[in-house]
Coordinates of C-alpha atoms in Angstrom, one line a residue:
M865 CA -165.7 -20.7 193.5
K866 CA -165.4 -18.3 190.0
M867 CA -168.5 -17.6 188.2
T868 CA -168.7 -16.9 184.5
S869 CA -171.0 -16.0 182.1
R870 CA -172.3 -17.9 180.0
K871 CA -172.9 -15.1 177.1
R872 CA -169.9 -15.2 174.5
P873 CA -167.6 -12.2 174.8
H874 CA -168.4 -11.3 171.5
E875 CA -172.9 -10.4 172.9
H876 CA -171.9 -8.5 175.0
E877 CA -170.2 -6.1 171.7
E878 CA -173.4 -6.7 170.0
I879 CA -175.8 -5.1 172.7
K880 CA -173.2 -2.7 172.9
T881 CA -173.5 -1.8 169.9
R882 CA -177.3 -2.4 169.3
T883 CA -177.9 0.4 172.1
M884 CA -175.2 3.0 170.6
K885 CA -177.7 3.0 167.4
S886 CA -180.8 3.2 169.2
A887 CA -180.1 6.5 171.0
P888 CA -180.8 9.8 169.2
P889 CA -177.8 12.0 167.9
P890 CA -176.6 14.8 170.0
T891 CA -177.5 18.1 169.0
F892 CA -175.6 21.6 169.5
S893 CA -178.2 22.2 172.2
K894 CA -177.1 19.9 174.8
V895 CA -173.0 21.2 175.0
Q896 CA -173.7 24.4 173.6
P897 CA -175.7 27.3 173.0
A898 CA -177.4 26.9 169.6
P899 CA -175.7 28.5 166.7
F900 CA -177.0 31.2 164.6
S901 CA -178.1 30.6 161.3
E902 CA -174.9 32.0 159.6
D903 CA -172.1 29.6 161.6
E904 CA -170.4 27.1 160.2
Q905 CA -172.5 24.5 162.4
A906 CA -175.9 25.4 161.3
V907 CA -174.6 26.1 157.3
A908 CA -173.2 22.3 158.1
A909 CA -176.4 21.1 159.0
L910 CA -178.2 22.8 156.8
D911 CA -176.2 21.6 153.5
L912 CA -176.9 17.4 154.8
C913 CA -180.5 18.2 154.3
D914 CA -182.0 16.9 151.6
Y915 CA -185.1 18.6 150.6
S916 CA -186.0 17.8 147.2
V917 CA -188.7 15.0 149.3
K918 CA -191.5 16.7 150.8
I919 CA -192.3 15.0 154.6
T920 CA -195.2 14.7 155.1
L921 CA -196.9 15.1 158.8
E922 CA -198.1 11.5 158.8
M923 CA -193.9 10.9 157.6
A924 CA -192.9 13.2 160.6
Q925 CA -195.2 12.1 162.9
N926 CA -194.3 8.6 162.6
D927 CA -190.8 9.0 162.1
T928 CA -190.5 7.8 158.6
A929 CA -188.6 10.4 157.2
H930 CA -184.7 9.6 156.7
R931 CA -183.5 13.0 158.2
P932 CA -184.5 15.2 160.8
V933 CA -187.7 16.9 160.7
R934 CA -186.6 21.1 160.4
V935 CA -189.5 22.9 162.0
Y936 CA -189.7 26.3 162.7
A937 CA -190.9 28.6 165.5
D938 CA -190.8 32.4 165.8
G939 CA -191.1 35.4 168.2
I940 CA -190.1 38.5 170.1
Y941 CA -189.3 36.3 173.0
D942 CA -188.7 39.8 174.9
L943 CA -187.7 39.3 178.9
F944 CA -187.8 35.4 178.2
H945 CA -189.9 33.7 180.5
Q946 CA -191.4 30.2 180.9
G947 CA -193.8 30.6 179.3
H948 CA -191.6 30.8 175.9
A949 CA -189.5 27.9 176.6
R950 CA -192.3 25.8 177.5
Q951 CA -193.6 26.6 173.6
L952 CA -190.1 25.9 172.3
M953 CA -190.5 22.7 174.4
Q954 CA -193.5 21.6 172.7
A955 CA -192.0 22.3 169.1
K956 CA -189.0 20.6 170.1
R957 CA -191.4 17.2 170.5
I958 CA -194.0 17.7 168.1
F959 CA -192.1 14.8 166.7
P960 CA -189.6 12.0 167.1
N961 CA -187.2 13.7 165.4
V962 CA -187.0 17.6 165.3
Y963 CA -184.1 20.0 164.3
L964 CA -186.1 23.5 165.8
I965 CA -185.2 26.4 164.2
V966 CA -185.9 30.0 166.4
G967 CA -186.6 32.8 164.2
V968 CA -186.5 36.3 166.3
C969 CA -187.3 39.5 164.8
S970 CA -185.3 42.2 164.6
D971 CA -186.0 46.0 167.2
S972 CA -186.7 48.1 164.1
L973 CA -189.3 45.3 163.0
T974 CA -190.2 44.9 166.2
H975 CA -191.5 48.5 167.2
E976 CA -192.9 48.8 163.8
N977 CA -195.1 46.4 164.1
K978 CA -195.6 45.6 168.2
G979 CA -194.5 48.3 170.5
R980 CA -191.6 48.6 172.4
T981 CA -189.1 46.4 174.0
V982 CA -187.3 45.7 177.1
M983 CA -184.4 44.2 176.0
D984 CA -183.1 44.7 172.8
E985 CA -182.3 42.9 169.7
N986 CA -179.0 41.1 170.6
E987 CA -179.9 40.1 174.3
R988 CA -183.5 38.9 173.0
Y989 CA -181.0 36.4 170.5
E990 CA -178.9 35.1 173.5
A991 CA -181.7 34.7 175.5
V992 CA -182.8 32.3 173.0
R993 CA -179.5 30.6 171.9
H994 CA -178.9 29.3 175.3
C995 CA -182.6 27.9 176.0
R996 CA -181.3 24.3 175.5
Y997 CA -184.5 22.7 172.8
V998 CA -183.0 25.3 170.4
D999 CA -180.7 24.2 167.2
E1000 CA -180.4 27.1 165.6
V1001 CA -181.4 30.6 166.1
V1002 CA -182.2 33.5 162.7
P1003 CA -181.5 36.8 163.5
D1004 CA -183.3 39.4 162.1
A1005 CA -186.8 37.7 161.7
P1006 CA -189.3 38.8 159.1
W1007 CA -193.0 39.3 160.3
T1008 CA -194.3 37.3 157.8
L1009 CA -193.7 34.3 156.0
D1010 CA -192.8 33.8 152.7
D1011 CA -191.8 30.5 149.9
E1012 CA -188.1 32.3 149.5
F1013 CA -187.8 32.1 153.1
L1014 CA -189.2 28.5 153.4
N1015 CA -187.2 27.1 151.2
K1016 CA -184.0 29.1 152.4
H1017 CA -183.7 27.9 155.6
K1018 CA -185.5 24.1 154.0
I1019 CA -188.5 24.6 156.4
D1020 CA -190.8 21.7 156.9
F1021 CA -193.3 22.8 159.6
V1022 CA -194.3 26.0 161.3
A1023 CA -195.2 25.8 165.1
H1024 CA -197.0 28.5 166.4
D1025 CA -200.5 28.4 168.4
E1026 CA -203.9 28.5 166.7
I1027 CA -205.0 31.8 168.1
P1028 CA -205.0 33.6 164.1
Y1029 CA -202.4 36.6 164.6
S1030 CA -203.2 39.5 162.5
A1031 CA -201.0 42.2 161.0
G1032 CA -201.8 44.9 158.5
S1033 CA -204.3 43.7 156.2
S1034 CA -204.1 40.1 156.8
D1035 CA -206.0 38.5 159.2
D1036 CA -204.1 35.7 160.3
I1037 CA -200.1 36.2 158.9
Y1038 CA -200.5 31.6 159.0
A1039 CA -203.2 31.8 156.9
H1040 CA -201.4 30.2 153.8
I1041 CA -198.9 27.8 155.9
K1042 CA -202.2 26.2 157.6
A1043 CA -203.4 26.0 153.3
R1044 CA -200.2 24.1 152.6
G1045 CA -200.7 22.0 155.4
M1046 CA -197.5 23.2 157.1
F1047 CA -198.6 24.5 160.1
V1048 CA -198.1 22.7 163.5
A1049 CA -200.3 24.2 166.8
T1050 CA -198.8 24.8 169.8
E1051 CA -200.4 25.4 173.5
R1052 CA -199.8 29.2 175.2
T1053 CA -199.1 29.3 178.9
E1054 CA -202.2 30.7 180.6
G1055 CA -201.7 33.7 183.0
V1056 CA -197.8 34.4 181.4
S1057 CA -196.5 36.4 179.0
T1058 CA -194.3 39.5 178.3
S1059 CA -197.2 42.0 178.6
D1060 CA -198.1 40.3 182.3
V1061 CA -194.7 40.7 183.1
V1062 CA -194.4 44.5 182.6
A1063 CA -198.0 45.0 183.7
R1064 CA -196.6 43.4 187.0
I1065 CA -193.6 45.7 187.3
V1066 CA -196.0 49.1 186.3
K1067 CA -198.2 48.2 189.2
D1068 CA -195.8 47.9 191.4
Y1069 CA -193.6 50.6 190.2
D1070 CA -192.9 51.8 193.7
V1071 CA -191.5 48.7 194.4
Y1072 CA -189.2 48.0 191.7
V1073 CA -188.1 51.6 191.6
R1074 CA -187.1 51.7 195.6
R1075 CA -185.4 48.0 195.2
N1076 CA -183.4 49.4 192.4
L1077 CA -182.6 52.1 194.7
A1078 CA -181.2 50.3 197.6
R1079 CA -179.2 48.0 194.9
G1080 CA -177.0 51.3 194.5
Y1081 CA -179.1 52.6 190.8
S1082 CA -179.1 56.8 190.8
A1083 CA -182.3 58.4 190.0
R1084 CA -181.1 59.4 187.1
E1085 CA -180.7 56.4 186.2
L1086 CA -184.7 55.6 187.0
N1087 CA -186.2 58.7 185.8
V1088 CA -186.7 59.6 188.8
G1089 CA -187.0 63.4 190.5
Y1090 CA -185.5 64.8 193.9
I1091 CA -188.8 65.0 195.6
K1092 CA -189.6 61.3 195.2
E1093 CA -186.4 59.5 195.6
K1094 CA -185.6 61.2 199.0
T1095 CA -189.4 59.4 199.6
F1096 CA -188.4 56.3 198.2
R1097 CA -184.7 56.1 199.9
L1098 CA -187.4 56.9 203.3
Q1099 CA -189.2 54.1 203.0
N1100 CA -186.7 51.6 202.2
K1101 CA -184.7 52.6 205.3
M1102 CA -188.3 52.5 207.3
D1103 CA -188.2 48.9 205.7
E1104 CA -184.7 48.0 207.2
L1105 CA -185.6 49.3 210.4
K1106 CA -189.0 47.2 210.7
N1107 CA -187.1 43.9 209.6
K1108 CA -184.0 44.5 212.1
G1109 CA -187.1 44.7 214.7
K1110 CA -188.4 41.6 213.5
K1111 CA -185.1 39.7 213.5
V1112 CA -185.0 40.9 216.9
I1113 CA -188.3 39.7 218.4
E1114 CA -187.2 36.9 216.9
N1115 CA -183.9 36.1 218.3
I1116 CA -185.6 37.6 221.4
G1117 CA -188.1 34.4 221.5
E1118 CA -185.4 32.2 220.9
K1119 CA -183.5 32.9 223.4
R1120 CA -185.9 34.2 225.8
Q1121 CA -184.6 32.2 228.7
D1122 CA -180.8 33.3 228.7
L1123 CA -182.0 37.2 228.8
I1124 CA -184.1 36.7 231.7
Q1125 CA -181.1 34.8 233.6
K1126 CA -178.8 37.7 232.5
W1127 CA -181.7 40.1 233.3
E1128 CA -181.7 38.9 236.6
D1129 CA -178.2 38.8 237.2
K1130 CA -177.5 41.9 236.3
S1131 CA -180.4 43.0 238.4
K1132 CA -178.7 42.3 241.2
E1133 CA -175.1 43.3 240.4
F1134 CA -177.2 46.7 240.3
I1135 CA -179.1 46.7 243.4
G1136 CA -176.2 46.0 244.8
N1137 CA -173.8 48.4 244.2
F1138 CA -177.1 51.3 244.2
L1139 CA -176.7 50.3 248.3
L1140 CA -173.2 50.4 248.0
L1141 CA -173.2 53.6 247.2
F1142 CA -176.7 55.5 248.7
G1143 CA -177.0 52.8 251.4
R1144 CA -176.9 53.5 255.3
E1145 CA -173.5 52.6 255.5
G1146 CA -172.6 53.6 251.6
R1147 CA -169.6 55.5 250.3
I1148 CA -172.3 58.8 249.2
S1149 CA -173.1 58.8 253.4
H1150 CA -169.7 58.4 254.4
F1151 CA -168.3 61.1 252.0
W1152 CA -171.5 63.3 253.3
N1153 CA -171.0 63.0 256.7
E1154 CA -167.5 63.8 256.4
G1155 CA -167.7 66.6 254.8
K1156 CA -170.5 68.4 257.3
G1157 CA -167.9 67.9 260.2
R1158 CA -165.2 69.7 257.7
I1159 CA -167.9 72.3 257.5
R1160 CA -168.8 72.9 260.8
Q1161 CA -165.5 73.0 261.6
A1162 CA -164.6 75.8 259.2
L1163 CA -167.8 77.4 260.2
S1164 CA -167.7 77.5 264.3
P1165 CA -164.9 80.2 266.3
P1166 CA -162.2 78.8 267.8
S1167 CA -162.2 78.1 271.8
S1168 CA -160.8 81.1 273.9
P1169 CA -157.8 79.8 276.0
P1170 CA -158.2 78.7 279.6
R1171 CA -158.0 81.2 282.7
S1172 CA -155.1 80.7 284.9
L1173 CA -155.7 80.8 289.0
N1174 CA -153.6 83.3 289.5
A1175 CA -155.6 85.7 287.5
S1176 CA -158.8 84.5 288.4
S1177 CA -158.1 85.1 292.1
S1178 CA -156.5 88.4 291.4
S1179 CA -159.6 89.6 289.3
R1180 CA -161.7 88.4 292.6
R1181 CA -159.9 90.0 294.6
H1182 CA -159.9 93.8 292.5
Y1183 CA -163.7 92.8 291.6
D1184 CA -164.5 92.7 295.6
S1185 CA -161.8 95.5 296.4
G1186 CA -164.3 97.3 294.1
P1187 CA -162.7 100.8 291.4
P1188 CA -159.0 101.8 292.4
T1189 CA -158.5 105.0 294.8
K1190 CA -158.2 108.4 293.1
M1191 CA -155.4 109.5 293.9
V1192 CA -155.0 113.2 294.8
R1193 CA -152.1 115.1 295.9
Y1194 CA -152.2 117.5 298.8
E1195 CA -149.8 120.2 298.5
E1196 CA -150.0 123.1 301.2
C1197 CA -149.2 126.6 300.3
A1198 CA -146.1 127.8 302.4
D1199 CA -146.1 131.4 303.7
Y1200 CA -142.8 132.6 302.4
S1201 CA -143.9 135.5 304.2
S1202 CA -143.3 133.9 307.9
D1203 CA -139.6 133.7 309.7
D1204 CA -137.2 131.1 308.7
G1205 CA -137.6 128.4 311.7
S1206 CA -140.8 128.1 310.5
D1207 CA -139.5 127.6 306.7
G1208 CA -137.6 125.1 308.1
A1209 CA -140.3 122.7 309.5
S1210 CA -142.6 123.5 306.8
Q1211 CA -139.8 121.8 304.5
D1212 CA -139.8 118.9 306.8
E1213 CA -142.9 118.1 306.8
T1214 CA -143.4 118.5 303.2
G1215 CA -140.5 115.7 302.8
D1216 CA -142.2 113.3 304.8
D1217 CA -145.6 114.2 303.0
E1218 CA -143.7 113.2 299.7
V1219 CA -142.3 109.9 300.8
D1220 CA -145.5 108.5 302.2
E1221 CA -147.2 109.8 299.2
S1222 CA -144.9 107.8 297.0
R1223 CA -145.4 104.9 299.0
H1224 CA -148.7 104.9 298.7
D1225 CA -148.0 106.0 294.8
G1226 CA -146.7 102.3 294.1
K1227 CA -149.4 100.8 295.8
T1228 CA -151.9 101.8 293.6
L1229 CA -149.7 100.8 290.8
E1230 CA -149.4 97.6 291.6
K1231 CA -152.9 96.4 292.0
A1232 CA -153.4 99.0 288.8
G1233 CA -151.2 96.0 286.7
D1234 CA -153.1 93.7 288.4
V1235 CA -156.4 94.3 286.9
A1236 CA -154.9 94.9 283.4
E1237 CA -153.5 91.8 283.5
T1238 CA -156.8 89.9 284.7
N1239 CA -159.0 91.9 282.3
G1240 CA -157.0 91.7 279.5
G1241 CA -158.1 95.1 277.3
T1242 CA -159.4 97.2 280.8
K1243 CA -158.3 101.0 280.7
T1244 CA -156.8 101.9 284.4
A1245 CA -158.0 105.3 285.6
F1246 CA -155.4 107.4 287.8

């Protein structure tokens, strides 16, 4: 069964209309950066403001004014930080319906009255514009407020902390604002200020110089000398190595079991390879034994050839029989003065002796040949 609402259709439209009327109107800070006071949007908001009716503190607190209350806050806003944002938030919420105007002093005025800034005026203007609590930015704001400035921007109240702010001969530049009942107090954020931020940088000067060197800044840009630069870069390298060491130790702690197992496997493999090379049956021993055999073969003299049986027997006979007999030729002197008969007989005897001698010489030469063949280099005496 389809359920139907008991309310009439036009009642839904009435509820929606009442909700839209009760919702606060959107401001510039919700959708885009706040405009400067000379921009078209800021001028239009200024023209819509009826400044002829004075808004009292009670009217602003009770939201009985028929327009947004224009609250003004000013400052240097160098190195825009959470203390600045919190001050602007308090000024925006000090009344139920506030149009917040923020004045930012220029560089020349700030350097003259307070000192050097880190950010220039354009950077400070942009930092304030992008704060979500700000509805309008007044660049080159005055150091002290006068009636002309208040009327020009149709300012209803001025927001600042209650601590007296002296400048020149004046002990409190907001004294006349307080006397007219146009001053509303905000609270300072303790421990956070531009001076505190600068003090931190100065205190840890070396750390921030090293940081910027590591990020690509040159020594000239940081106004650092050559030796100082090299020292800082060395310190950066040491810190980098320390960080890598810590990461390695952390990874080892996480993967310790895996590393131990891998180490055991690698150690077993290493031991096996070592034994394969240097063990008793290893490759190194095999190569050494083979090389040692080759060295011995190269250094040992060749063996003498074997002797034949005939040579040995003839040699043995040679040594048994002693040295060869020396042959002496005997010649007989013939007496040519004798008669012919004796000459003939002598010649016959001589012929017979020569034949016998030649036979004897042949046998001697045979024996000498046997001795020479047996002893190789033995010299035979004849």
